[in-house]
Each structure stands twice: as structure tokens, then as C-alpha cells.
Coordinates of C-alpha atoms in Angstrom, one line a residue:
Chain A
M1 CA -2.8 -0.7 43.2
P2 CA -1.1 2.3 41.7
P3 CA 1.5 4.0 43.9
I4 CA 0.5 7.1 45.8
F5 CA 2.9 10.1 45.6
E6 CA 3.0 13.1 47.9
N7 CA 4.8 15.3 45.4
N8 CA 6.5 15.4 42.1
A9 CA 10.0 14.6 43.5
Q10 CA 8.7 11.2 44.7
R11 CA 6.7 10.7 41.5
D12 CA 9.7 11.5 39.3
Q13 CA 12.1 9.3 41.2
Y14 CA 9.7 6.3 41.0
F15 CA 9.1 6.6 37.2
M16 CA 12.7 7.4 36.4
F17 CA 13.7 4.1 38.0
E18 CA 11.2 2.5 35.6
A19 CA 12.9 4.3 32.7
L20 CA 16.2 3.1 34.0
K21 CA 15.0 -0.5 33.8
E22 CA 14.4 0.1 30.1
A23 CA 17.8 1.6 29.7
K24 CA 19.4 -1.5 31.3
K25 CA 17.5 -3.7 28.8
A26 CA 19.2 -1.7 26.0
F27 CA 22.6 -2.1 27.8
K28 CA 22.3 -5.9 27.9
K29 CA 21.7 -5.9 24.1
E30 CA 24.8 -3.7 23.5
E31 CA 22.7 -0.7 22.6
V32 CA 23.4 2.8 24.0
P33 CA 21.5 2.5 27.3
V34 CA 18.6 4.9 27.1
G35 CA 15.1 4.1 28.3
A36 CA 11.8 5.8 28.5
V37 CA 8.3 5.4 30.0
L38 CA 5.1 7.3 29.2
V39 CA 2.8 8.0 32.2
Q40 CA -0.8 9.1 32.4
N41 CA -2.6 9.5 35.7
D42 CA 0.3 7.9 37.5
K43 CA 0.1 4.7 35.4
I44 CA 2.7 3.6 32.8
I45 CA 1.0 3.3 29.5
A46 CA 4.0 2.7 27.3
R47 CA 7.7 1.7 27.5
G48 CA 10.7 2.0 25.2
S49 CA 14.3 1.1 25.1
N50 CA 16.9 2.2 22.5
Q51 CA 17.0 -0.3 19.5
V52 CA 19.0 1.6 16.9
E53 CA 21.5 -1.2 16.3
M54 CA 19.0 -4.1 16.5
L55 CA 16.5 -2.5 14.1
K56 CA 19.3 -0.8 12.1
D57 CA 17.3 2.4 12.2
A58 CA 18.7 5.7 13.5
T59 CA 15.2 6.8 14.4
A60 CA 14.6 3.9 16.8
H61 CA 15.5 5.9 20.0
A62 CA 13.8 4.8 23.2
E63 CA 11.7 8.0 23.3
M64 CA 10.4 7.5 19.7
L65 CA 9.5 3.9 20.3
C66 CA 7.8 4.9 23.6
L67 CA 5.8 7.7 22.0
T68 CA 4.6 5.4 19.2
A69 CA 3.7 2.7 21.7
G70 CA 1.8 5.4 23.7
S71 CA -0.1 6.5 20.6
S72 CA -1.1 2.9 20.0
A73 CA -2.2 2.5 23.7
L74 CA -4.4 5.6 23.5
S75 CA -5.4 5.1 19.8
N76 CA -4.6 8.8 19.3
W77 CA -1.5 10.7 18.1
R78 CA -2.2 13.4 20.6
L79 CA -0.7 12.2 23.9
L80 CA -2.6 14.8 26.0
K81 CA -2.0 14.9 29.8
T82 CA 0.9 12.5 29.6
T83 CA 4.4 12.7 31.1
L84 CA 7.4 11.2 29.3
Y85 CA 10.3 10.1 31.5
C86 CA 13.6 9.5 29.8
T87 CA 17.0 8.7 31.1
L88 CA 18.8 11.1 28.8
E89 CA 18.2 14.7 27.7
P90 CA 16.4 14.3 24.3
C91 CA 18.1 14.9 20.9
T92 CA 16.4 17.3 18.4
M93 CA 14.5 14.4 16.8
C94 CA 13.0 13.2 20.0
A95 CA 12.3 16.7 21.3
G96 CA 10.5 17.5 18.0
A97 CA 8.5 14.3 18.3
M98 CA 7.5 15.3 21.9
L99 CA 6.3 18.7 20.7
L100 CA 4.3 17.1 17.8
S101 CA 2.8 14.5 20.2
R102 CA 1.6 17.2 22.6
I103 CA 2.9 15.6 25.7
Q104 CA 2.3 17.8 28.7
T105 CA 5.5 17.2 30.7
L106 CA 9.0 15.9 30.1
V107 CA 11.3 14.6 32.8
W108 CA 14.9 13.6 31.9
G109 CA 17.8 12.2 33.7
A110 CA 21.4 12.8 32.4
P111 CA 22.4 15.7 30.1
D112 CA 23.6 14.8 26.6
L113 CA 26.4 17.2 26.1
R114 CA 26.8 16.5 22.3
H115 CA 23.2 16.2 21.1
G116 CA 21.0 17.5 23.9
A117 CA 18.0 19.6 22.7
N118 CA 17.2 21.1 26.1
G119 CA 20.2 23.3 26.4
S120 CA 23.3 21.2 25.8
W121 CA 23.5 21.6 22.0
I122 CA 20.4 23.7 21.4
D123 CA 17.2 24.4 23.3
L124 CA 13.9 23.5 21.6
F125 CA 11.9 23.8 24.8
T126 CA 12.5 27.4 25.9
N127 CA 12.4 28.7 22.3
D128 CA 8.7 29.5 22.1
H129 CA 7.1 26.9 20.0
P130 CA 4.3 28.0 17.6
F131 CA 1.7 25.6 18.9
H132 CA 2.8 23.7 22.0
Q133 CA 4.8 24.2 25.2
I134 CA 6.1 21.4 27.3
E135 CA 6.8 21.6 31.1
V136 CA 10.3 20.2 31.7
R137 CA 11.9 18.8 34.9
S138 CA 15.5 17.8 34.4
R139 CA 18.4 15.9 36.1
V140 CA 16.3 13.5 38.0
L141 CA 18.4 10.5 39.1
E142 CA 21.2 12.2 37.1
E143 CA 24.0 10.2 38.8
E144 CA 22.4 6.8 38.1
C145 CA 21.5 7.7 34.5
S146 CA 25.0 9.1 33.8
L147 CA 26.7 6.2 35.4
L148 CA 25.0 3.7 33.1
M149 CA 26.0 5.7 30.0
R150 CA 29.7 6.1 31.2
S151 CA 29.8 2.4 32.1
F152 CA 28.5 1.5 28.6
F153 CA 31.1 3.6 26.7
Q154 CA 33.9 2.4 29.0
T155 CA 33.0 -1.2 28.3
R156 CA 32.8 -0.5 24.6
R157 CA 36.2 1.2 24.5
Q158 CA 37.7 -1.7 26.5
K159 CA 36.3 -4.2 24.0
S160 CA 37.6 -2.2 21.1
I161 CA 41.1 -2.0 22.7
N162 CA 41.0 -5.8 23.5
S163 CA 40.1 -6.6 19.9
V164 CA 43.2 -4.8 18.7
F165 CA 45.8 -5.6 21.4
G166 CA 44.2 -8.7 23.0
S167 CA 42.8 -8.9 26.5
D168 CA 44.8 -9.7 29.7
E169 CA 42.9 -13.0 29.9
S170 CA 44.1 -14.1 26.5
A171 CA 47.7 -12.9 27.2
Chain B
M1 CA 17.6 2.5 -17.4
P2 CA 18.2 5.2 -14.8
P3 CA 17.7 8.8 -16.1
I4 CA 20.8 10.8 -17.0
F5 CA 21.1 14.3 -15.5
E6 CA 23.3 17.1 -16.7
N7 CA 23.2 19.0 -13.5
N8 CA 21.6 19.2 -10.0
A9 CA 18.8 21.5 -11.2
Q10 CA 17.5 18.7 -13.6
R11 CA 18.2 16.0 -11.0
D12 CA 16.3 17.9 -8.2
Q13 CA 13.3 18.6 -10.4
Y14 CA 13.0 15.0 -11.4
F15 CA 13.2 13.6 -7.9
M16 CA 11.0 16.3 -6.4
F17 CA 8.3 15.3 -8.9
E18 CA 8.6 11.7 -7.5
A19 CA 8.3 13.1 -3.9
L20 CA 5.2 15.0 -5.1
K21 CA 3.7 11.7 -6.2
E22 CA 4.0 10.5 -2.6
A23 CA 2.5 13.7 -1.3
K24 CA -0.5 13.2 -3.6
K25 CA -1.0 9.7 -2.2
A26 CA -1.3 11.3 1.2
F27 CA -3.7 13.9 -0.1
K28 CA -6.1 11.2 -1.4
K29 CA -6.1 9.6 2.0
E30 CA -7.0 12.9 3.7
E31 CA -3.5 13.2 5.2
V32 CA -1.5 16.5 5.2
P33 CA 0.1 16.1 1.7
V34 CA 3.8 15.6 2.3
G35 CA 5.9 13.1 0.4
A36 CA 9.6 12.1 0.4
V37 CA 12.0 9.9 -1.6
L38 CA 15.5 8.8 -0.7
V39 CA 18.0 8.6 -3.6
Q40 CA 21.4 7.0 -3.9
N41 CA 23.4 7.0 -7.1
D42 CA 20.4 8.6 -8.9
K43 CA 18.2 5.6 -8.0
I44 CA 15.2 5.8 -5.6
I45 CA 15.8 3.4 -2.7
A46 CA 12.9 4.4 -0.5
R47 CA 9.6 6.3 -0.5
G48 CA 7.4 7.7 2.1
S49 CA 4.1 9.6 2.4
N50 CA 2.6 11.2 5.5
Q51 CA 0.5 8.7 7.5
V52 CA -0.1 10.5 10.9
E53 CA -3.9 10.1 10.8
M54 CA -4.0 6.6 9.4
L55 CA -1.3 5.2 11.9
K56 CA -2.5 7.5 14.7
D57 CA 1.1 8.4 15.3
A58 CA 2.5 11.9 15.3
T59 CA 5.9 10.6 14.4
A60 CA 4.7 9.0 11.1
H61 CA 5.8 11.9 8.9
A62 CA 6.7 11.1 5.3
E63 CA 10.4 11.8 5.9
M64 CA 10.6 9.5 8.9
L65 CA 8.9 6.6 7.1
C66 CA 11.2 7.2 4.2
L67 CA 14.4 7.2 6.3
T68 CA 13.3 4.0 8.1
A69 CA 12.5 2.4 4.7
G70 CA 15.9 3.5 3.5
S71 CA 17.7 2.0 6.5
S72 CA 15.8 -1.2 5.8
A73 CA 16.8 -1.1 2.1
L74 CA 20.5 -0.6 2.9
S75 CA 20.5 -2.8 6.1
N76 CA 22.3 0.1 7.8
W77 CA 21.2 3.0 10.0
R78 CA 23.8 5.1 8.3
L79 CA 22.4 6.4 5.1
L80 CA 25.7 7.5 3.7
K81 CA 25.9 9.2 0.2
T82 CA 22.1 9.6 0.0
T83 CA 19.9 12.5 -0.9
L84 CA 16.5 13.0 0.7
Y85 CA 13.9 14.9 -1.3
C86 CA 10.9 16.1 0.5
T87 CA 8.1 18.4 -0.5
L88 CA 8.1 20.4 2.7
E89 CA 10.8 22.1 4.8
P90 CA 11.4 19.5 7.6
C91 CA 10.2 20.0 11.1
T92 CA 12.6 19.6 14.1
M93 CA 11.9 15.9 14.5
C94 CA 12.6 15.1 10.8
A95 CA 15.6 17.4 10.7
G96 CA 17.0 15.6 13.8
A97 CA 16.4 12.2 12.2
M98 CA 18.3 13.4 9.0
L99 CA 21.3 14.4 11.1
L100 CA 21.2 11.1 13.0
S101 CA 20.9 9.1 9.8
R102 CA 23.9 10.9 8.2
I103 CA 22.2 11.7 4.9
Q104 CA 24.5 13.7 2.7
T105 CA 22.1 16.1 1.1
L106 CA 18.6 17.4 1.7
V107 CA 16.4 18.9 -1.0
W108 CA 13.1 20.4 0.1
G109 CA 10.2 22.1 -1.7
A110 CA 7.8 24.5 0.1
P111 CA 8.7 26.3 3.3
D112 CA 6.8 25.4 6.5
L113 CA 6.3 28.8 8.1
R114 CA 5.1 27.4 11.5
H115 CA 7.3 24.3 12.1
G116 CA 10.2 24.6 9.6
A117 CA 13.6 23.7 11.0
N118 CA 15.6 25.2 8.2
G119 CA 15.0 28.8 8.9
S120 CA 11.2 29.2 9.2
W121 CA 10.9 28.5 13.0
I122 CA 14.4 27.5 13.8
D123 CA 17.5 26.4 11.9
L124 CA 19.1 23.1 12.7
F125 CA 21.2 23.0 9.5
T126 CA 23.3 26.2 9.7
N127 CA 23.8 25.8 13.5
D128 CA 27.0 23.7 13.5
H129 CA 26.1 20.2 14.4
P130 CA 28.6 18.3 16.7
F131 CA 29.0 15.4 14.4
H132 CA 27.3 15.9 11.0
Q133 CA 26.6 18.5 8.4
I134 CA 24.1 18.2 5.6
E135 CA 24.2 20.0 2.3
V136 CA 20.8 21.7 1.7
R137 CA 19.1 22.8 -1.5
S138 CA 15.7 24.4 -1.0
R139 CA 12.5 25.7 -2.7
V140 CA 12.7 23.2 -5.5
L141 CA 9.3 23.1 -7.3
E142 CA 8.1 25.4 -4.5
E143 CA 5.0 26.5 -6.3
E144 CA 3.8 22.9 -7.0
C145 CA 4.5 21.8 -3.4
S146 CA 2.9 24.9 -1.8
L147 CA -0.2 24.6 -4.1
L148 CA -0.8 21.1 -2.9
M149 CA -0.7 22.1 0.7
R150 CA -2.9 25.2 0.2
S151 CA -5.4 23.1 -1.7
F152 CA -5.5 20.5 1.1
F153 CA -6.2 23.0 3.8
Q154 CA -8.8 24.9 1.7
T155 CA -10.6 21.7 1.1
R156 CA -10.5 20.8 4.8
R157 CA -11.8 24.2 5.8
Q158 CA -14.6 24.0 3.3
K159 CA -15.6 20.5 4.6
S160 CA -15.6 21.9 8.1
I161 CA -17.8 24.8 7.1
N162 CA -20.2 22.5 5.2
S163 CA -20.5 20.2 8.2
V164 CA -21.7 23.2 10.3
F165 CA -23.8 25.2 7.8
G166 CA -24.5 22.5 5.2
S167 CA -23.2 22.6 1.6
D168 CA -24.8 24.3 -1.4
E169 CA -25.6 20.8 -2.8
S170 CA -27.6 19.9 0.3
A171 CA -29.4 23.3 0.4

């Protein structure tokens, strides 16, 4: 039975946790931990986790894979009346894809200070788009989403240091 | 034997004609006629033509398919020292993908007044990007690229009118 939500705050927390599950899958595969789920009528119709390194494809962001999977699920490139949950503020590529796909609502978790296209680097959502506007809710489970990213980059830095200087264990 | 070019003007014309071949393939399949080729050391390493309707996927722009094919050809998501030729000014999604893929140079044909991300709607290339800058040359074979687009939309409008009022042939 699908969950029943009293308001968007409950709904957003629930589905952002699902997006976080996808981000953790990416983490385990040593990919930058970003995840996304696409929701229609309170049901998840598609999932995506970042696969840039595995697929050797810079376009294989979680959001892109999720939008493509959603189009496949609906047999339509127009993802009308859907909400995309993603753990990170989208980059310009993903933001552009969301506008093209006509999603209704975007909910994101942690800001992306370098590449974010909802205010961090540039804002593609408040700048009136010629044919589509997306409702945005941001910083949902921000701490959890940010923590996963920080943890990933700390681990990667530590591995990089160990490979140069040797780890304590090998000392 | 690869062609020898005396300057970028010759080079750009040659490869834009190749991108136009891809755009014409899209036209024949009743897709918006946009094409792209990716070039490294004056050799085409990947091609793409718009397949949004066939794949039912709003992300299946010619440029995206071409970048993904290029990554596959080089077994690397970093498309260093490559030039992407596309018949249309890129949208925000494709422009974002080019920045992420680290292409060196972009050459485009016709402006896209509604969605263009190199000045028509927004400009993602002059706005200093936090980790990558792309050299851009624009309006190469503009007339040929624009004509193909205009012809496509005129044909589509005529078909739409005929489907409502009947064509002369059926009268």
C-alpha cells in the first residue's frame, strides 16, 4: 500500500530518504554519491544513482539516468505531473534536462557550491524559461545529503594520501 | 587519408557539413533536424542525430548522444582536445554536458532563439565556469543549418493543417 502523507514536508522527507538509498549505492561503487527518484502520484516510477566512472560517461548523472528511466516507464518523454527528488542541487546539464522533460516539481537536498544551477553557480529555475517553469523545494534532509558527500571526498582524499605516503596500517 | 585544412574556417565548414548529414538523418525520421560530430586531430570519432521522439527521451539530443558515443570511443569521460560541431546553438542541458565532458572547442551553426545557452536565452559559456572554459565559434554554415530547421517546422505545420482541413490532393 502506498504511504499516506499529511503534507509536503512528510512526503519530501520520505522520498528524499529513497533518493539517499540510491546515493549510498553510488558511494559503495566509489562514485560521487548522488541519487535520485522520480515520483508520480506518490509512487516511485524510476530510480537513478550516479554512474559517471563506471559508464565512463560524464552525462551519466543520477538525475539523467532517472529521467531516462522515467521516460521509459511512462513511454513518453514528457514527464508530466512528476516530482524529481535528488540528493544534490542539480548542475546545468541536469537542470536543463528537467526543463526539457517538463517535470512539475524538483526537490533537492544539499547545495552544490561549485556547479549548482539553482543559485550556487547560476540559477536556471528563477530565470523565466521560455516554455516551462518548475516548482522547487530545496535543502530537504540537507545534513544527511551533505554528510554523505563530505564523507566521500574525505575518504577519497585519505586514500590518495595513503597511496603516496603509505597508511598507518602499512607503517 | 584525413583531409588537410589551411585554417579553422575550412576545417569548420568541412565538419559542419558532416554534422548537417546527421541533422538530415533526423529530418528523414521526423525528428527535429539537429546533428553533431565530435572531432579529435581532424578525425571524426563520434556522431549523433536527434532521437527524442524515437527513443521517447527528452535527453536524447544529438549533442548528448554524440558526447556519450565519444566517451565510449575514447574509453574516458574526459573528452580532452576534442571539438564538438553541432548544427544548432546548444540548450542548457547540452551546454552543461559539454562543460562536464571537458571538450576543448564548440562550433555551432544556427542560433536557437528560444532555448539557446550561448546567448539566445542564457549564456553558460561567457559566464566564468568554476572548472572549465570552452572556446566557441558560432554561426558556421548558419544559412544551411537554419534552412533545415525552418523547412522541418513548415512541413510539420502543413501536415498538421492538412490533418484538420484535408490536403489539396485529397480535395
